[in-house]
Amino acid sequence: MSRTLLALCLLAPLAACISPAQKGIQEDGTAQSDSPAEGKQLDPEELRAAQLEIAELSGDLQEAQLELRSQEHANATSQLESERAVLEADRELTEARDALARYREVEGPLLKAKAQLEVEGAANRLEAARQDLEGILEIYEGEEEARAKQEIIRRNRKSVEIAQKVLENERTEARMVVEFEFPQQVRHLEWELDNAENAQKVAQRALEAAQMEGEAKRVAAENRITSLQAKLEAKRAELNGGKESSKP
């Protein structure tokens, strides 16, 4: 519905409620001049224009009141969404802190301990292989004609060689864990923690900004209503010859 049509709809009941004396004219359409309650007299055209302006102001006031209600609903929705974003950011921040602490205190040390155990196990296997070789060499030391002597010795020496390489590999892997993987993962988790902290700050500030923006719009809507009410009151007083009228 257009503003003009709304004004005309509001004008009809308003005009019906105004008596000829209130309108400031006589039954024949001429302005009264002896009414003590009236101030400046309005001719019919001025009267109709004033009535139309009152109707338009009433429509504007209704529209402003609806806008205020809409803004209050929008503020409540924005508040809920912003608070949910803050809660989500808080959760992610807590998880990032826990992940860093868990890796530093439990997971990282466990990985390093496992790597060290692998090294120690490889070292023990190498030592056992060497002892086996020494035992075989002692057994066959005086037996030049023993069958399969060279093959048995070769196999034991190969076992020692393999055990040595395994030990070297385990030491290299343990070094990778201690010197590279562990500090790299710590740095990565610290970076994620920094991101989570920044995201939490952003969410908190967004909540505060949404609150301030919503409050500003609400105040602006209330001020518009107050202004329209004042204009409507003044126009009604003017129409009634300066008499104070009731609020809408």
CSV table of C-alpha atoms in Angstrom, one decimal:
chain,number,residue,atom,x,y,z
A,1,MET,CA,0.0,0.0,0.0
A,2,SER,CA,1.5,3.4,-1.0
A,3,ARG,CA,2.0,6.1,1.6
A,4,THR,CA,-0.6,8.4,-0.1
A,5,LEU,CA,-3.2,5.6,-0.1
A,6,LEU,CA,-2.5,4.8,3.6
A,7,ALA,CA,-2.8,8.5,4.4
A,8,LEU,CA,-6.2,8.7,2.7
A,9,CYS,CA,-7.4,5.6,4.6
A,10,LEU,CA,-6.3,7.1,7.9
A,11,LEU,CA,-7.8,10.5,7.0
A,12,ALA,CA,-11.4,9.3,6.6
A,13,PRO,CA,-12.0,8.3,10.3
A,14,LEU,CA,-10.0,11.3,11.4
A,15,ALA,CA,-12.2,13.7,9.5
A,16,ALA,CA,-15.4,12.1,10.8
A,17,CYS,CA,-14.4,12.7,14.3
A,18,ILE,CA,-13.8,16.4,13.9
A,19,SER,CA,-16.9,18.7,14.5
A,20,PRO,CA,-17.4,21.9,12.5
A,21,ALA,CA,-16.3,23.8,15.6
A,22,GLN,CA,-13.1,21.8,15.8
A,23,LYS,CA,-12.5,22.2,12.1
A,24,GLY,CA,-12.7,26.0,12.6
A,25,ILE,CA,-15.4,26.5,10.1
A,26,GLN,CA,-19.2,27.0,10.1
A,27,GLU,CA,-21.8,24.8,8.6
A,28,ASP,CA,-21.8,27.0,5.4
A,29,GLY,CA,-18.0,26.4,5.0
A,30,THR,CA,-16.9,29.8,6.3
A,31,ALA,CA,-14.3,30.2,9.0
A,32,GLN,CA,-15.5,31.0,12.5
A,33,SER,CA,-14.1,34.1,14.1
A,34,ASP,CA,-15.6,34.1,17.6
A,35,SER,CA,-14.4,30.7,19.0
A,36,PRO,CA,-12.4,31.4,22.1
A,37,ALA,CA,-10.7,28.0,22.1
A,38,GLU,CA,-9.3,28.4,18.6
A,39,GLY,CA,-6.3,30.3,17.4
A,40,LYS,CA,-5.5,30.8,13.8
A,41,GLN,CA,-8.5,29.8,11.6
A,42,LEU,CA,-7.9,27.5,8.7
A,43,ASP,CA,-9.8,27.7,5.4
A,44,PRO,CA,-11.1,24.4,3.9
A,45,GLU,CA,-8.0,23.9,1.7
A,46,GLU,CA,-5.6,24.4,4.6
A,47,LEU,CA,-7.8,22.2,6.8
A,48,ARG,CA,-7.7,19.4,4.3
A,49,ALA,CA,-4.0,19.8,3.8
A,50,ALA,CA,-3.4,19.7,7.6
A,51,GLN,CA,-5.6,16.6,7.9
A,52,LEU,CA,-3.8,14.9,5.1
A,53,GLU,CA,-0.4,15.7,6.7
A,54,ILE,CA,-1.6,14.2,10.0
A,55,ALA,CA,-2.7,11.1,8.2
A,56,GLU,CA,0.7,10.8,6.5
A,57,LEU,CA,2.5,11.4,9.8
A,58,SER,CA,0.4,8.7,11.4
A,59,GLY,CA,1.3,6.3,8.6
A,60,ASP,CA,5.0,7.2,9.0
A,61,LEU,CA,4.7,6.6,12.7
A,62,GLN,CA,3.2,3.2,12.2
A,63,GLU,CA,5.9,2.4,9.7
A,64,ALA,CA,8.6,3.6,12.1
A,65,GLN,CA,7.2,1.5,14.9
A,66,LEU,CA,7.2,-1.6,12.7
A,67,GLU,CA,10.8,-0.8,11.7
A,68,LEU,CA,11.7,-0.6,15.3
A,69,ARG,CA,10.2,-4.1,16.0
A,70,SER,CA,12.0,-5.5,13.0
A,71,GLN,CA,15.3,-4.0,14.1
A,72,GLU,CA,14.8,-5.5,17.6
A,73,HIS,CA,14.3,-8.9,16.0
A,74,ALA,CA,17.3,-8.5,13.8
A,75,ASN,CA,19.4,-7.4,16.8
A,76,ALA,CA,18.3,-10.5,18.7
A,77,THR,CA,19.2,-12.8,15.7
A,78,SER,CA,22.5,-11.1,15.2
A,79,GLN,CA,23.3,-11.4,18.9
A,80,LEU,CA,22.6,-15.2,18.9
A,81,GLU,CA,24.7,-15.7,15.7
A,82,SER,CA,27.6,-13.7,17.1
A,83,GLU,CA,27.5,-15.5,20.4
A,84,ARG,CA,27.5,-18.9,18.7
A,85,ALA,CA,30.5,-17.8,16.7
A,86,VAL,CA,32.3,-16.8,19.9
A,87,LEU,CA,31.5,-20.1,21.5
A,88,GLU,CA,32.8,-22.0,18.4
A,89,ALA,CA,36.0,-19.9,18.5
A,90,ASP,CA,36.3,-20.7,22.2
A,91,ARG,CA,36.0,-24.4,21.5
A,92,GLU,CA,38.5,-24.4,18.8
A,93,LEU,CA,40.9,-22.4,20.9
A,94,THR,CA,40.6,-24.9,23.8
A,95,GLU,CA,41.2,-27.8,21.4
A,96,ALA,CA,44.3,-26.1,20.0
A,97,ARG,CA,45.7,-25.6,23.4
A,98,ASP,CA,45.0,-29.2,24.4
A,99,ALA,CA,46.5,-30.5,21.2
A,100,LEU,CA,49.7,-28.6,21.8
A,101,ALA,CA,50.0,-29.6,25.4
A,102,ARG,CA,49.2,-33.2,24.6
A,103,TYR,CA,51.9,-33.4,22.0
A,104,ARG,CA,54.5,-31.7,24.1
A,105,GLU,CA,53.8,-33.7,27.2
A,106,VAL,CA,52.6,-37.1,25.9
A,107,GLU,CA,52.6,-37.8,22.2
A,108,GLY,CA,56.0,-36.3,21.4
A,109,PRO,CA,57.9,-37.8,24.3
A,110,LEU,CA,56.3,-41.2,23.5
A,111,LEU,CA,57.4,-41.0,19.8
A,112,LYS,CA,61.0,-40.2,21.0
A,113,ALA,CA,60.9,-43.0,23.5
A,114,LYS,CA,59.7,-45.5,20.9
A,115,ALA,CA,62.5,-44.3,18.5
A,116,GLN,CA,65.1,-44.8,21.3
A,117,LEU,CA,63.7,-48.3,22.0
A,118,GLU,CA,64.1,-49.2,18.4
A,119,VAL,CA,67.7,-48.1,18.5
A,120,GLU,CA,68.3,-50.1,21.7
A,121,GLY,CA,66.6,-53.1,20.2
A,122,ALA,CA,68.7,-52.9,17.0
A,123,ALA,CA,71.9,-52.5,19.1
A,124,ASN,CA,71.0,-55.6,21.1
A,125,ARG,CA,70.3,-57.6,18.0
A,126,LEU,CA,73.7,-56.5,16.5
A,127,GLU,CA,75.5,-57.5,19.7
A,128,ALA,CA,73.7,-60.9,19.7
A,129,ALA,CA,74.7,-61.4,16.0
A,130,ARG,CA,78.3,-60.6,16.8
A,131,GLN,CA,78.4,-63.0,19.7
A,132,ASP,CA,76.9,-65.7,17.5
A,133,LEU,CA,79.6,-65.1,14.9
A,134,GLU,CA,82.3,-65.2,17.5
A,135,GLY,CA,80.9,-68.5,18.9
A,136,ILE,CA,80.8,-70.0,15.4
A,137,LEU,CA,84.4,-68.9,14.8
A,138,GLU,CA,85.5,-70.5,18.0
A,139,ILE,CA,83.7,-73.7,17.2
A,140,TYR,CA,85.3,-74.1,13.8
A,141,GLU,CA,88.7,-72.7,14.7
A,142,GLY,CA,90.4,-76.0,14.7
A,143,GLU,CA,88.2,-77.8,12.2
A,144,GLU,CA,89.6,-77.2,8.8
A,145,GLU,CA,87.7,-80.0,7.2
A,146,ALA,CA,84.3,-79.4,8.8
A,147,ARG,CA,81.4,-79.6,6.4
A,148,ALA,CA,79.5,-76.4,5.7
A,149,LYS,CA,82.0,-74.4,7.8
A,150,GLN,CA,82.4,-71.5,5.4
A,151,GLU,CA,78.7,-71.3,4.7
A,152,ILE,CA,77.8,-71.2,8.4
A,153,ILE,CA,80.4,-68.5,9.0
A,154,ARG,CA,79.2,-66.5,6.0
A,155,ARG,CA,75.6,-66.5,7.2
A,156,ASN,CA,76.6,-65.4,10.6
A,157,ARG,CA,78.8,-62.6,9.2
A,158,LYS,CA,75.9,-61.6,7.0
A,159,SER,CA,73.6,-61.4,10.0
A,160,VAL,CA,76.1,-59.1,11.7
A,161,GLU,CA,76.2,-56.9,8.7
A,162,ILE,CA,72.4,-56.7,8.4
A,163,ALA,CA,72.1,-56.0,12.1
A,164,GLN,CA,74.7,-53.2,11.8
A,165,LYS,CA,72.7,-51.6,8.9
A,166,VAL,CA,69.4,-51.9,10.9
A,167,LEU,CA,71.0,-50.2,13.8
A,168,GLU,CA,72.2,-47.3,11.6
A,169,ASN,CA,68.7,-46.9,10.1
A,170,GLU,CA,67.1,-46.9,13.6
A,171,ARG,CA,69.5,-44.3,14.8
A,172,THR,CA,68.8,-42.1,11.7
A,173,GLU,CA,65.0,-42.5,12.3
A,174,ALA,CA,65.4,-41.6,15.9
A,175,ARG,CA,67.4,-38.5,15.0
A,176,MET,CA,64.7,-37.5,12.5
A,177,VAL,CA,62.1,-37.8,15.3
A,178,VAL,CA,64.1,-35.9,17.8
A,179,GLU,CA,65.6,-33.2,15.6
A,180,PHE,CA,63.0,-32.7,12.9
A,181,GLU,CA,59.6,-34.3,13.4
A,182,PHE,CA,59.0,-33.4,17.0
A,183,PRO,CA,60.0,-29.7,16.7
A,184,GLN,CA,58.2,-29.3,13.4
A,185,GLN,CA,55.0,-30.7,14.9
A,186,VAL,CA,55.3,-28.4,17.9
A,187,ARG,CA,55.7,-25.4,15.6
A,188,HIS,CA,52.7,-26.5,13.6
A,189,LEU,CA,50.5,-26.8,16.7
A,190,GLU,CA,51.8,-23.5,18.0
A,191,TRP,CA,50.8,-21.9,14.7
A,192,GLU,CA,47.3,-23.4,14.9
A,193,LEU,CA,47.0,-22.2,18.5
A,194,ASP,CA,47.9,-18.6,17.3
A,195,ASN,CA,45.3,-18.9,14.6
A,196,ALA,CA,42.7,-20.0,17.1
A,197,GLU,CA,43.5,-17.2,19.5
A,198,ASN,CA,43.3,-14.7,16.7
A,199,ALA,CA,40.0,-16.2,15.5
A,200,GLN,CA,38.6,-16.0,19.0
A,201,LYS,CA,39.5,-12.3,19.3
A,202,VAL,CA,37.9,-11.6,15.9
A,203,ALA,CA,34.7,-13.4,16.9
A,204,GLN,CA,34.6,-11.5,20.2
A,205,ARG,CA,35.1,-8.1,18.4
A,206,ALA,CA,32.5,-9.1,15.8
A,207,LEU,CA,30.1,-9.7,18.6
A,208,GLU,CA,30.8,-6.3,20.2
A,209,ALA,CA,30.6,-4.6,16.8
A,210,ALA,CA,27.2,-6.3,16.1
A,211,GLN,CA,25.9,-5.2,19.5
A,212,MET,CA,27.0,-1.6,18.9
A,213,GLU,CA,25.6,-1.5,15.3
A,214,GLY,CA,22.3,-3.0,16.4
A,215,GLU,CA,22.0,-0.6,19.3
A,216,ALA,CA,22.8,2.4,17.0
A,217,LYS,CA,20.0,1.3,14.6
A,218,ARG,CA,17.6,0.7,17.5
A,219,VAL,CA,18.3,4.2,18.9
A,220,ALA,CA,17.9,5.7,15.5
A,221,ALA,CA,14.5,4.0,15.0
A,222,GLU,CA,13.4,5.2,18.5
A,223,ASN,CA,14.5,8.7,17.7
A,224,ARG,CA,12.5,8.6,14.4
A,225,ILE,CA,9.5,7.5,16.3
A,226,THR,CA,9.9,10.3,18.9
A,227,SER,CA,10.4,12.9,16.1
A,228,LEU,CA,7.3,11.7,14.3
A,229,GLN,CA,5.2,11.7,17.5
A,230,ALA,CA,6.3,15.3,18.2
A,231,LYS,CA,5.4,16.4,14.7
A,232,LEU,CA,2.1,14.6,14.8
A,233,GLU,CA,1.3,16.2,18.2
A,234,ALA,CA,2.2,19.6,16.9
A,235,LYS,CA,0.1,19.3,13.8
A,236,ARG,CA,-2.9,18.1,15.8
A,237,ALA,CA,-2.5,21.0,18.2
A,238,GLU,CA,-2.3,23.3,15.2
A,239,LEU,CA,-5.4,21.7,13.7
A,240,ASN,CA,-7.3,22.1,17.0
A,241,GLY,CA,-6.4,25.7,17.4
A,242,GLY,CA,-3.6,25.3,19.8
A,243,LYS,CA,-5.4,22.9,22.2
A,244,GLU,CA,-3.3,20.1,23.5
A,245,SER,CA,-4.4,16.8,21.9
A,246,SER,CA,-3.9,13.3,23.2
A,247,LYS,CA,-1.0,11.1,22.0
A,248,PRO,CA,-1.7,8.5,19.3
